């Protein structure tokens, strides 16, 4: 899938994590050109930016206007035409979870690892990442876009169930382990980054869908985790504003309904 | 001490599940022995429910008492655990690994749904639309995955993408026979068509295929069910 001859200007990385000092590790990253194509509200693009920030990798972030897609995007991802796309020295990687594993493996020598070293724990991390996408994200979208009460009720039930399972994961009750500050343990890792893409969307659910996904009684650990995660250096500057997200989603949904 | 003697591997499965076969092929690539437990999905065992409480599905691999669920996760786990043993399921290079993972997702996300829709819909406009969608994605596969001199998507041996596509090699011909229409012909998809034959004959696969006559009966019953309840 490599797109040869992709013209690109000299990189002027503006992403968080771009260092100015010149120690060996960062020199490695400075020779690499990393670009991320995404939108500010995409949970999937956010994952990629978080991962790069965690690793301390500099990159150029390019905000895409989906109503007016850039040539770069159209050339980059002919297969799924979706965002995000990571472009590393002209080489293209698509699909957020694929990109995350690529970043972790390609830049294994730089910064912390996203995935656990232990093989079994790594399988667990992949399992929960798939779960987040196939259960939480997919059902959330169904709930948000539901046309009938019945559809909405079912999707809501499934979404809440997924949220509760993730709360259970933090409490350690699912695995028989003790409570931990992050899904990755003492430090944030793969699952944290994968779920973090949905934080603002989950926080906006009450206003968007009239559904209380998060509350102090049922999901205290997730609420703590969200606060803790948002304060991390890697996350601070790039988490989208919930109000803006909600506003965007309302406008988008109204547009879609007017089209039907 | 012999590495294999320290390991206990169990696979919980069901004879008709393509995902279970994906795991069997992966274990075969590594030359691993294991205990196979056939599940009655209408009456799931306590062990299965204990090992996969989240999805309650097969396949589940239990490695030294620790369960792993979701076939894609299991296959990568197998490749990691027995890294130096048998064939490589994922390539070494990070970019090639990313490509393999991307195309492995293409099958369940893009390709399988319209194929299933085509198979479970009565003849007519809706079925034709599903068939066209499937063909469009098959065209993408045929074009993008340039096999070139390679026998398999994984190179000269079966890899992750082959495993992901794998079951379609026997499922599609079965669907075609039952429906009485073709989806993949040699003319339309020369690379894929040739790959299908090679895959079914590949060493890790050929002795680990489902009982075809029984499967065909099962698929016939499934199609009838969907047509009746449409």
CSV table of N, CA and C in Angstrom, one decimal, chain A residues 49-186:
chain,number,residue,atom,x,y,z
A,49,UNK,N,-2.6,10.3,18.1
A,49,UNK,CA,-1.9,11.4,18.6
A,49,UNK,C,-1.4,11.2,20.0
A,50,UNK,N,-2.3,10.5,20.8
A,50,UNK,CA,-1.9,10.2,22.2
A,50,UNK,C,-0.8,9.2,22.2
A,51,UNK,N,-0.8,8.2,21.3
A,51,UNK,CA,0.2,7.2,21.3
A,51,UNK,C,1.6,7.9,21.0
A,52,UNK,N,1.6,8.7,20.0
A,52,UNK,CA,2.8,9.4,19.6
A,52,UNK,C,3.3,10.3,20.7
A,53,UNK,N,2.4,11.0,21.3
A,53,UNK,CA,2.8,11.9,22.5
A,53,UNK,C,3.4,11.0,23.6
A,54,UNK,N,2.8,9.9,23.9
A,54,UNK,CA,3.3,9.1,25.0
A,54,UNK,C,4.7,8.6,24.7
A,55,UNK,N,5.0,8.3,23.4
A,55,UNK,CA,6.3,7.9,23.1
A,55,UNK,C,7.3,9.0,22.9
A,56,UNK,N,6.8,10.3,23.0
A,56,UNK,CA,7.7,11.4,22.9
A,56,UNK,C,8.1,11.6,21.4
A,57,UNK,N,7.3,11.2,20.5
A,57,UNK,CA,7.6,11.3,19.1
A,57,UNK,C,7.0,12.6,18.5
A,58,UNK,N,7.8,13.4,17.7
A,58,UNK,CA,7.3,14.6,17.1
A,58,UNK,C,6.6,14.2,15.8
A,59,UNK,N,5.5,14.9,15.5
A,59,UNK,CA,4.8,14.7,14.3
A,59,UNK,C,4.1,15.9,13.8
A,60,UNK,N,3.7,15.9,12.6
A,60,UNK,CA,2.8,17.0,12.0
A,60,UNK,C,1.4,16.5,12.0
A,61,UNK,N,0.5,17.3,12.6
A,61,UNK,CA,-0.9,16.9,12.6
A,61,UNK,C,-1.6,17.7,11.6
A,62,UNK,N,-2.3,17.1,10.7
A,62,UNK,CA,-3.0,17.7,9.6
A,62,UNK,C,-4.5,17.5,9.8
A,63,UNK,N,-5.2,18.6,10.1
A,63,UNK,CA,-6.7,18.5,10.3
A,63,UNK,C,-7.4,18.4,9.0
A,64,UNK,N,-8.2,17.4,8.8
A,64,UNK,CA,-8.9,17.2,7.5
A,64,UNK,C,-10.3,17.8,7.6
A,65,UNK,N,-10.7,18.4,6.5
A,65,UNK,CA,-12.0,18.9,6.4
A,65,UNK,C,-12.8,17.8,5.5
A,66,UNK,N,-13.7,17.1,6.2
A,66,UNK,CA,-14.3,15.9,5.5
A,66,UNK,C,-15.2,16.3,4.3
A,67,UNK,N,-15.6,17.6,4.4
A,67,UNK,CA,-16.5,18.1,3.2
A,67,UNK,C,-15.6,18.5,2.1
A,68,UNK,N,-14.3,18.5,2.3
A,68,UNK,CA,-13.4,19.0,1.3
A,68,UNK,C,-12.0,18.3,1.5
A,69,UNK,N,-12.1,17.0,1.2
A,69,UNK,CA,-10.9,16.2,1.6
A,69,UNK,C,-9.7,16.6,0.8
A,70,UNK,N,-8.6,16.6,1.5
A,70,UNK,CA,-7.3,17.0,0.9
A,70,UNK,C,-6.9,15.9,-0.1
A,71,UNK,N,-6.1,16.3,-1.1
A,71,UNK,CA,-5.5,15.4,-2.0
A,71,UNK,C,-4.7,14.3,-1.3
A,72,UNK,N,-4.0,14.7,-0.3
A,72,UNK,CA,-3.2,13.8,0.5
A,72,UNK,C,-4.1,12.7,1.0
A,73,UNK,N,-5.2,13.0,1.6
A,73,UNK,CA,-6.1,11.9,2.1
A,73,UNK,C,-6.6,11.0,1.0
A,74,UNK,N,-7.0,11.6,-0.1
A,74,UNK,CA,-7.6,10.8,-1.2
A,74,UNK,C,-6.6,9.9,-1.8
A,75,UNK,N,-5.3,10.3,-1.8
A,75,UNK,CA,-4.3,9.5,-2.3
A,75,UNK,C,-3.9,8.5,-1.3
A,76,UNK,N,-4.0,8.9,0.0
A,76,UNK,CA,-3.4,8.0,1.1
A,76,UNK,C,-4.2,6.8,1.3
A,77,UNK,N,-5.5,6.9,1.3
A,77,UNK,CA,-6.3,5.7,1.7
A,77,UNK,C,-7.4,5.4,0.8
A,78,UNK,N,-6.9,4.8,-0.4
A,78,UNK,CA,-7.9,4.5,-1.4
A,78,UNK,C,-8.9,3.4,-1.0
A,79,UNK,N,-8.4,2.6,-0.1
A,79,UNK,CA,-9.2,1.4,0.3
A,79,UNK,C,-10.4,1.8,1.2
A,80,UNK,N,-10.2,2.4,2.3
A,80,UNK,CA,-11.3,2.6,3.2
A,80,UNK,C,-11.6,4.1,3.2
A,81,UNK,N,-10.8,5.0,2.6
A,81,UNK,CA,-11.0,6.4,2.6
A,81,UNK,C,-11.3,7.0,3.9
A,82,UNK,N,-10.8,6.3,5.0
A,82,UNK,CA,-11.2,6.8,6.3
A,82,UNK,C,-10.0,7.4,7.0
A,83,UNK,N,-10.3,8.1,8.0
A,83,UNK,CA,-9.2,8.7,8.9
A,83,UNK,C,-9.2,7.8,10.2
A,84,UNK,N,-8.2,7.8,10.9
A,84,UNK,CA,-6.9,8.5,10.7
A,84,UNK,C,-5.9,7.7,9.8
A,85,UNK,N,-5.0,8.5,9.3
A,85,UNK,CA,-3.9,7.9,8.5
A,85,UNK,C,-2.6,8.3,9.1
A,86,UNK,N,-1.7,7.4,9.3
A,86,UNK,CA,-0.3,7.8,9.8
A,86,UNK,C,0.6,7.7,8.5
A,87,UNK,N,1.4,8.8,8.3
A,87,UNK,CA,2.3,8.7,7.2
A,87,UNK,C,3.7,8.8,7.8
A,88,UNK,N,4.5,7.7,7.7
A,88,UNK,CA,5.8,7.7,8.2
A,88,UNK,C,6.8,7.6,7.1
A,89,UNK,N,7.6,8.7,6.9
A,89,UNK,CA,8.5,8.8,5.8
A,89,UNK,C,7.9,8.4,4.5
A,90,UNK,N,6.7,8.9,4.3
A,90,UNK,CA,6.0,8.6,3.0
A,90,UNK,C,5.2,7.3,3.0
A,91,UNK,N,5.4,6.4,4.0
A,91,UNK,CA,4.7,5.2,4.1
A,91,UNK,C,3.4,5.3,4.8
A,92,UNK,N,2.4,4.6,4.3
A,92,UNK,CA,1.0,4.9,4.9
A,92,UNK,C,0.5,3.7,5.8
A,93,UNK,N,0.0,4.1,6.9
A,93,UNK,CA,-0.6,3.1,7.8
A,93,UNK,C,-2.0,3.5,8.1
A,94,UNK,N,-3.0,2.7,8.0
A,94,UNK,CA,-4.4,3.0,8.3
A,94,UNK,C,-5.0,2.1,9.4
A,95,UNK,N,-6.1,2.5,9.9
A,95,UNK,CA,-6.8,1.8,11.0
A,95,UNK,C,-6.1,2.1,12.4
A,96,UNK,N,-6.8,2.7,13.3
A,96,UNK,CA,-6.2,3.2,14.5
A,96,UNK,C,-5.4,2.1,15.3
A,97,UNK,N,-6.0,0.9,15.5
A,97,UNK,CA,-5.4,-0.1,16.3
A,97,UNK,C,-4.1,-0.6,15.6
A,98,UNK,N,-4.2,-0.7,14.2
A,98,UNK,CA,-3.0,-1.1,13.5
A,98,UNK,C,-1.9,-0.1,13.6
A,99,UNK,N,-2.3,1.2,13.5
A,99,UNK,CA,-1.3,2.3,13.7
A,99,UNK,C,-0.7,2.2,15.1
A,100,UNK,N,-1.5,2.0,16.1
A,100,UNK,CA,-0.9,2.0,17.5
A,100,UNK,C,0.1,0.9,17.6
A,101,UNK,N,-0.2,-0.3,17.1
A,101,UNK,CA,0.8,-1.4,17.2
A,101,UNK,C,2.0,-1.1,16.4
A,102,UNK,N,1.8,-0.4,15.2
A,102,UNK,CA,3.0,-0.1,14.4
A,102,UNK,C,3.9,0.9,15.1
A,103,UNK,N,3.3,1.9,15.7
A,103,UNK,CA,4.1,2.9,16.5
A,103,UNK,C,4.9,2.2,17.6
A,104,UNK,N,4.2,1.3,18.3
A,104,UNK,CA,4.8,0.6,19.4
A,104,UNK,C,6.0,-0.2,19.0
A,105,UNK,N,5.8,-0.9,17.8
A,105,UNK,CA,6.8,-1.8,17.3
A,105,UNK,C,8.0,-1.1,16.6
A,106,UNK,N,7.6,-0.1,15.8
A,106,UNK,CA,8.6,0.6,15.0
A,106,UNK,C,9.5,1.4,15.9
A,107,UNK,N,8.9,2.0,16.9
A,107,UNK,CA,9.7,2.9,17.8
A,107,UNK,C,9.8,2.3,19.2
A,108,UNK,N,10.1,1.0,19.2
A,108,UNK,CA,10.2,0.2,20.4
A,108,UNK,C,11.3,0.8,21.3
A,109,UNK,N,12.4,1.3,20.6
A,109,UNK,CA,13.5,1.8,21.4
A,109,UNK,C,13.3,3.2,22.0
A,110,UNK,N,12.2,3.9,21.6
A,110,UNK,CA,11.9,5.3,22.0
A,110,UNK,C,10.8,5.3,23.0
A,111,UNK,N,11.0,6.0,24.1
A,111,UNK,CA,9.9,6.2,25.1
A,111,UNK,C,9.3,4.9,25.6
A,112,UNK,N,8.2,5.0,26.4
A,112,UNK,CA,7.6,3.8,27.0
A,112,UNK,C,6.9,3.0,26.0
A,113,UNK,N,6.7,1.7,26.3
A,113,UNK,CA,5.9,0.8,25.4
A,113,UNK,C,4.4,1.0,25.7
A,114,UNK,N,3.7,0.9,24.7
A,114,UNK,CA,2.2,0.9,24.9
A,114,UNK,C,1.7,-0.4,25.3
A,115,UNK,N,2.1,-1.4,24.6
A,115,UNK,CA,1.6,-2.8,24.9
A,115,UNK,C,2.5,-3.4,25.9
A,116,UNK,N,1.9,-4.3,26.8
A,116,UNK,CA,2.7,-4.9,27.8
A,116,UNK,C,3.8,-5.9,27.2
A,117,UNK,N,4.9,-6.1,28.0
A,117,UNK,CA,5.9,-7.0,27.5
A,117,UNK,C,5.5,-8.4,27.6
A,118,UNK,N,4.7,-8.7,28.7
A,118,UNK,CA,4.3,-10.1,28.9
A,118,UNK,C,3.3,-10.5,27.8
A,119,UNK,N,3.6,-11.7,27.2
A,119,UNK,CA,2.8,-12.1,26.1
A,119,UNK,C,1.3,-12.3,26.4
A,120,UNK,N,1.0,-12.9,27.5
A,120,UNK,CA,-0.4,-13.1,27.9
A,120,UNK,C,-1.1,-11.8,28.1
A,121,UNK,N,-0.4,-10.8,28.8
A,121,UNK,CA,-1.0,-9.5,29.1
A,121,UNK,C,-1.2,-8.8,27.8
A,122,UNK,N,-0.3,-9.0,26.8
A,122,UNK,CA,-0.5,-8.4,25.5
A,122,UNK,C,-1.7,-8.9,24.8
A,123,UNK,N,-2.0,-10.2,25.0
A,123,UNK,CA,-3.2,-10.7,24.4
A,123,UNK,C,-4.4,-10.1,25.1
A,124,UNK,N,-4.4,-9.9,26.4
A,124,UNK,CA,-5.5,-9.3,27.1
A,124,UNK,C,-5.7,-7.9,26.6
A,125,UNK,N,-4.6,-7.2,26.4
A,125,UNK,CA,-4.7,-5.8,25.9
A,125,UNK,C,-5.4,-5.7,24.6
A,126,UNK,N,-5.0,-6.6,23.7
A,126,UNK,CA,-5.6,-6.7,22.3
A,126,UNK,C,-7.1,-7.1,22.4
A,127,UNK,N,-7.4,-8.0,23.3
A,127,UNK,CA,-8.8,-8.4,23.5
A,127,UNK,C,-9.6,-7.2,23.9
A,128,UNK,N,-9.2,-6.5,24.9
A,128,UNK,CA,-10.0,-5.4,25.4
A,128,UNK,C,-10.1,-4.2,24.4
A,129,UNK,N,-9.0,-4.0,23.6
A,129,UNK,CA,-9.1,-3.0,22.5
A,129,UNK,C,-10.1,-3.4,21.5
A,130,UNK,N,-10.2,-4.7,21.1
A,130,UNK,CA,-11.2,-5.1,20.2
A,130,UNK,C,-12.6,-5.0,20.8
A,131,UNK,N,-12.7,-5.3,22.1
A,131,UNK,CA,-13.9,-5.2,22.8
A,131,UNK,C,-14.4,-3.7,22.8
A,132,UNK,N,-13.5,-2.8,23.1
A,132,UNK,CA,-13.9,-1.4,23.1
A,132,UNK,C,-14.5,-1.0,21.7
A,133,UNK,N,-13.8,-1.4,20.6
A,133,UNK,CA,-14.3,-1.0,19.3
A,133,UNK,C,-15.6,-1.7,18.9
A,134,UNK,N,-15.7,-3.0,19.2
A,134,UNK,CA,-16.8,-3.8,18.7
A,134,UNK,C,-18.0,-3.6,19.6
A,135,UNK,N,-17.8,-3.4,20.9
A,135,UNK,CA,-18.9,-3.2,21.8
A,135,UNK,C,-19.2,-1.8,22.1
A,136,UNK,N,-18.3,-1.1,22.8
A,136,UNK,CA,-18.5,0.2,23.2
A,136,UNK,C,-18.8,1.2,22.0
A,137,UNK,N,-17.8,1.3,21.1
A,137,UNK,CA,-17.9,2.3,20.1
A,137,UNK,C,-19.1,2.0,19.1
A,138,UNK,N,-19.1,0.7,18.7
A,138,UNK,CA,-20.2,0.3,17.7
A,138,UNK,C,-21.6,0.5,18.3
A,139,UNK,N,-21.8,0.2,19.6
A,139,UNK,CA,-23.1,0.3,20.2
A,139,UNK,C,-23.4,1.8,20.5
A,140,UNK,N,-22.3,2.5,20.9
A,140,UNK,CA,-22.5,4.0,21.1
A,140,UNK,C,-23.1,4.6,19.8
A,141,UNK,N,-22.5,4.3,18.7
A,141,UNK,CA,-22.9,4.9,17.4
A,141,UNK,C,-24.3,4.5,17.1
A,142,UNK,N,-24.7,3.2,17.4
A,142,UNK,CA,-26.0,2.8,17.1
A,142,UNK,C,-27.0,3.6,18.0
A,143,UNK,N,-26.6,3.8,19.3
A,143,UNK,CA,-27.5,4.5,20.2
A,143,UNK,C,-27.6,5.9,19.7
A,144,UNK,N,-26.6,6.5,19.3
A,144,UNK,CA,-26.6,7.9,18.9
A,144,UNK,C,-27.4,8.1,17.6
A,145,UNK,N,-27.3,7.2,16.7
A,145,UNK,CA,-28.0,7.3,15.4
A,145,UNK,C,-29.4,6.6,15.3
A,146,UNK,N,-29.8,6.0,16.4
A,146,UNK,CA,-31.0,5.2,16.4
A,146,UNK,C,-32.2,6.0,15.9
A,147,UNK,N,-33.0,5.3,15.0
A,147,UNK,CA,-34.2,5.9,14.4
A,147,UNK,C,-35.4,5.6,15.2
A,148,UNK,N,-35.4,4.4,15.9
A,148,UNK,CA,-36.6,4.0,16.6
A,148,UNK,C,-36.3,3.9,18.1
A,149,UNK,N,-37.3,3.9,18.9
A,149,UNK,CA,-37.2,3.8,20.4
A,149,UNK,C,-36.6,2.4,20.7
A,150,UNK,N,-37.0,1.4,19.9
A,150,UNK,CA,-36.6,0.1,20.2
A,150,UNK,C,-35.1,-0.1,19.9
A,151,UNK,N,-34.6,0.5,18.8
A,151,UNK,CA,-33.2,0.4,18.4
A,151,UNK,C,-32.4,1.1,19.5
A,152,UNK,N,-32.9,2.3,19.9
A,152,UNK,CA,-32.2,3.1,20.9
A,152,UNK,C,-32.0,2.4,22.2
A,153,UNK,N,-33.1,1.8,22.6
A,153,UNK,CA,-33.1,1.1,23.9
A,153,UNK,C,-32.1,-0.1,23.9
A,154,UNK,N,-32.1,-0.8,22.8
A,154,UNK,CA,-31.2,-2.0,22.8
A,154,UNK,C,-29.8,-1.5,22.7
A,155,UNK,N,-29.5,-0.5,21.9
A,155,UNK,CA,-28.1,0.0,21.8
A,155,UNK,C,-27.7,0.6,23.1
A,156,UNK,N,-28.6,1.3,23.8
A,156,UNK,CA,-28.3,1.9,25.1
A,156,UNK,C,-27.9,0.8,26.1
A,157,UNK,N,-28.7,-0.2,26.1
A,157,UNK,CA,-28.4,-1.3,27.0
A,157,UNK,C,-27.0,-1.9,26.8
A,158,UNK,N,-26.7,-2.1,25.5
A,158,UNK,CA,-25.4,-2.7,25.2
A,158,UNK,C,-24.2,-1.8,25.5
A,159,UNK,N,-24.5,-0.5,25.3
A,159,UNK,CA,-23.4,0.5,25.6
A,159,UNK,C,-23.2,0.6,27.1
A,160,UNK,N,-24.2,0.6,27.9
A,160,UNK,CA,-24.1,0.7,29.3
A,160,UNK,C,-23.4,-0.6,29.8
A,161,UNK,N,-23.7,-1.7,29.2
A,161,UNK,CA,-23.1,-3.0,29.6
A,161,UNK,C,-21.6,-2.9,29.4
A,162,UNK,N,-21.2,-2.4,28.2
A,162,UNK,CA,-19.8,-2.3,27.9
A,162,UNK,C,-19.1,-1.3,28.9
A,163,UNK,N,-19.7,-0.2,29.2
A,163,UNK,CA,-19.1,0.7,30.2
A,163,UNK,C,-18.9,0.0,31.5
A,164,UNK,N,-19.9,-0.8,31.9
A,164,UNK,CA,-19.8,-1.4,33.2
A,164,UNK,C,-18.7,-2.5,33.2
A,165,UNK,N,-18.5,-3.2,32.1
A,165,UNK,CA,-17.4,-4.1,32.0
A,165,UNK,C,-16.1,-3.4,32.1
A,166,UNK,N,-16.0,-2.3,31.5
A,166,UNK,CA,-14.7,-1.5,31.6
A,166,UNK,C,-14.5,-1.0,33.0
A,167,UNK,N,-15.5,-0.6,33.7
A,167,UNK,CA,-15.4,-0.2,35.1
A,167,UNK,C,-14.9,-1.4,35.9
A,168,UNK,N,-15.4,-2.6,35.6
A,168,UNK,CA,-15.0,-3.8,36.2
A,168,UNK,C,-13.5,-4.1,36.0
A,169,UNK,N,-13.1,-3.8,34.8
A,169,UNK,CA,-11.7,-4.0,34.5
A,169,UNK,C,-10.8,-3.1,35.3
A,170,UNK,N,-11.2,-1.9,35.6
A,170,UNK,CA,-10.4,-1.0,36.4
A,170,UNK,C,-10.4,-1.5,37.9
A,171,UNK,N,-11.5,-2.1,38.3
A,171,UNK,CA,-11.6,-2.5,39.7
A,171,UNK,C,-10.8,-3.8,39.9
A,172,UNK,N,-10.4,-4.4,38.8
A,172,UNK,CA,-9.7,-5.6,38.9
A,172,UNK,C,-10.6,-6.8,39.2
A,173,UNK,N,-11.9,-6.6,39.3
A,173,UNK,CA,-12.8,-7.7,39.7
A,173,UNK,C,-12.9,-8.7,38.6
A,174,UNK,N,-12.7,-8.2,37.3
A,174,UNK,CA,-12.8,-9.2,36.2
A,174,UNK,C,-11.6,-10.1,36.2
A,175,UNK,N,-10.5,-9.7,36.6
A,175,UNK,CA,-9.3,-10.5,36.5
A,175,UNK,C,-8.8,-11.0,37.8
A,176,UNK,N,-9.5,-10.6,38.9
A,176,UNK,CA,-9.0,-11.1,40.2
A,176,UNK,C,-7.8,-10.4,40.7
A,177,UNK,N,-7.5,-9.2,40.1
A,177,UNK,CA,-6.3,-8.4,40.5
A,177,UNK,C,-6.8,-7.2,41.3
A,178,UNK,N,-5.9,-6.5,41.8
A,178,UNK,CA,-6.2,-5.3,42.6
A,178,UNK,C,-6.5,-4.1,41.7
A,179,UNK,N,-7.1,-3.1,42.3
A,179,UNK,CA,-7.5,-1.9,41.7
A,179,UNK,C,-6.2,-1.2,41.2
A,180,UNK,N,-6.3,-0.6,40.0
A,180,UNK,CA,-5.1,0.1,39.5
A,180,UNK,C,-5.5,1.5,38.9
A,181,UNK,N,-4.6,2.5,38.9
A,181,UNK,CA,-4.9,3.8,38.4
A,181,UNK,C,-5.2,3.8,36.9
A,182,UNK,N,-4.5,3.0,36.1
A,182,UNK,CA,-4.8,2.9,34.7
A,182,UNK,C,-5.0,1.5,34.3
A,183,UNK,N,-5.6,1.3,33.1
A,183,UNK,CA,-5.9,0.0,32.6
A,183,UNK,C,-4.5,-0.7,32.4
A,184,UNK,N,-3.5,0.1,32.1
A,184,UNK,CA,-2.1,-0.5,31.9
A,184,UNK,C,-1.4,-0.7,33.1
A,185,UNK,N,-2.0,-0.5,34.3
A,185,UNK,CA,-1.4,-0.7,35.6
A,185,UNK,C,-1.0,0.6,36.2
A,186,UNK,N,0.2,0.8,36.7
A,186,UNK,CA,0.6,2.0,37.3
A,186,UNK,C,0.8,3.1,36.3
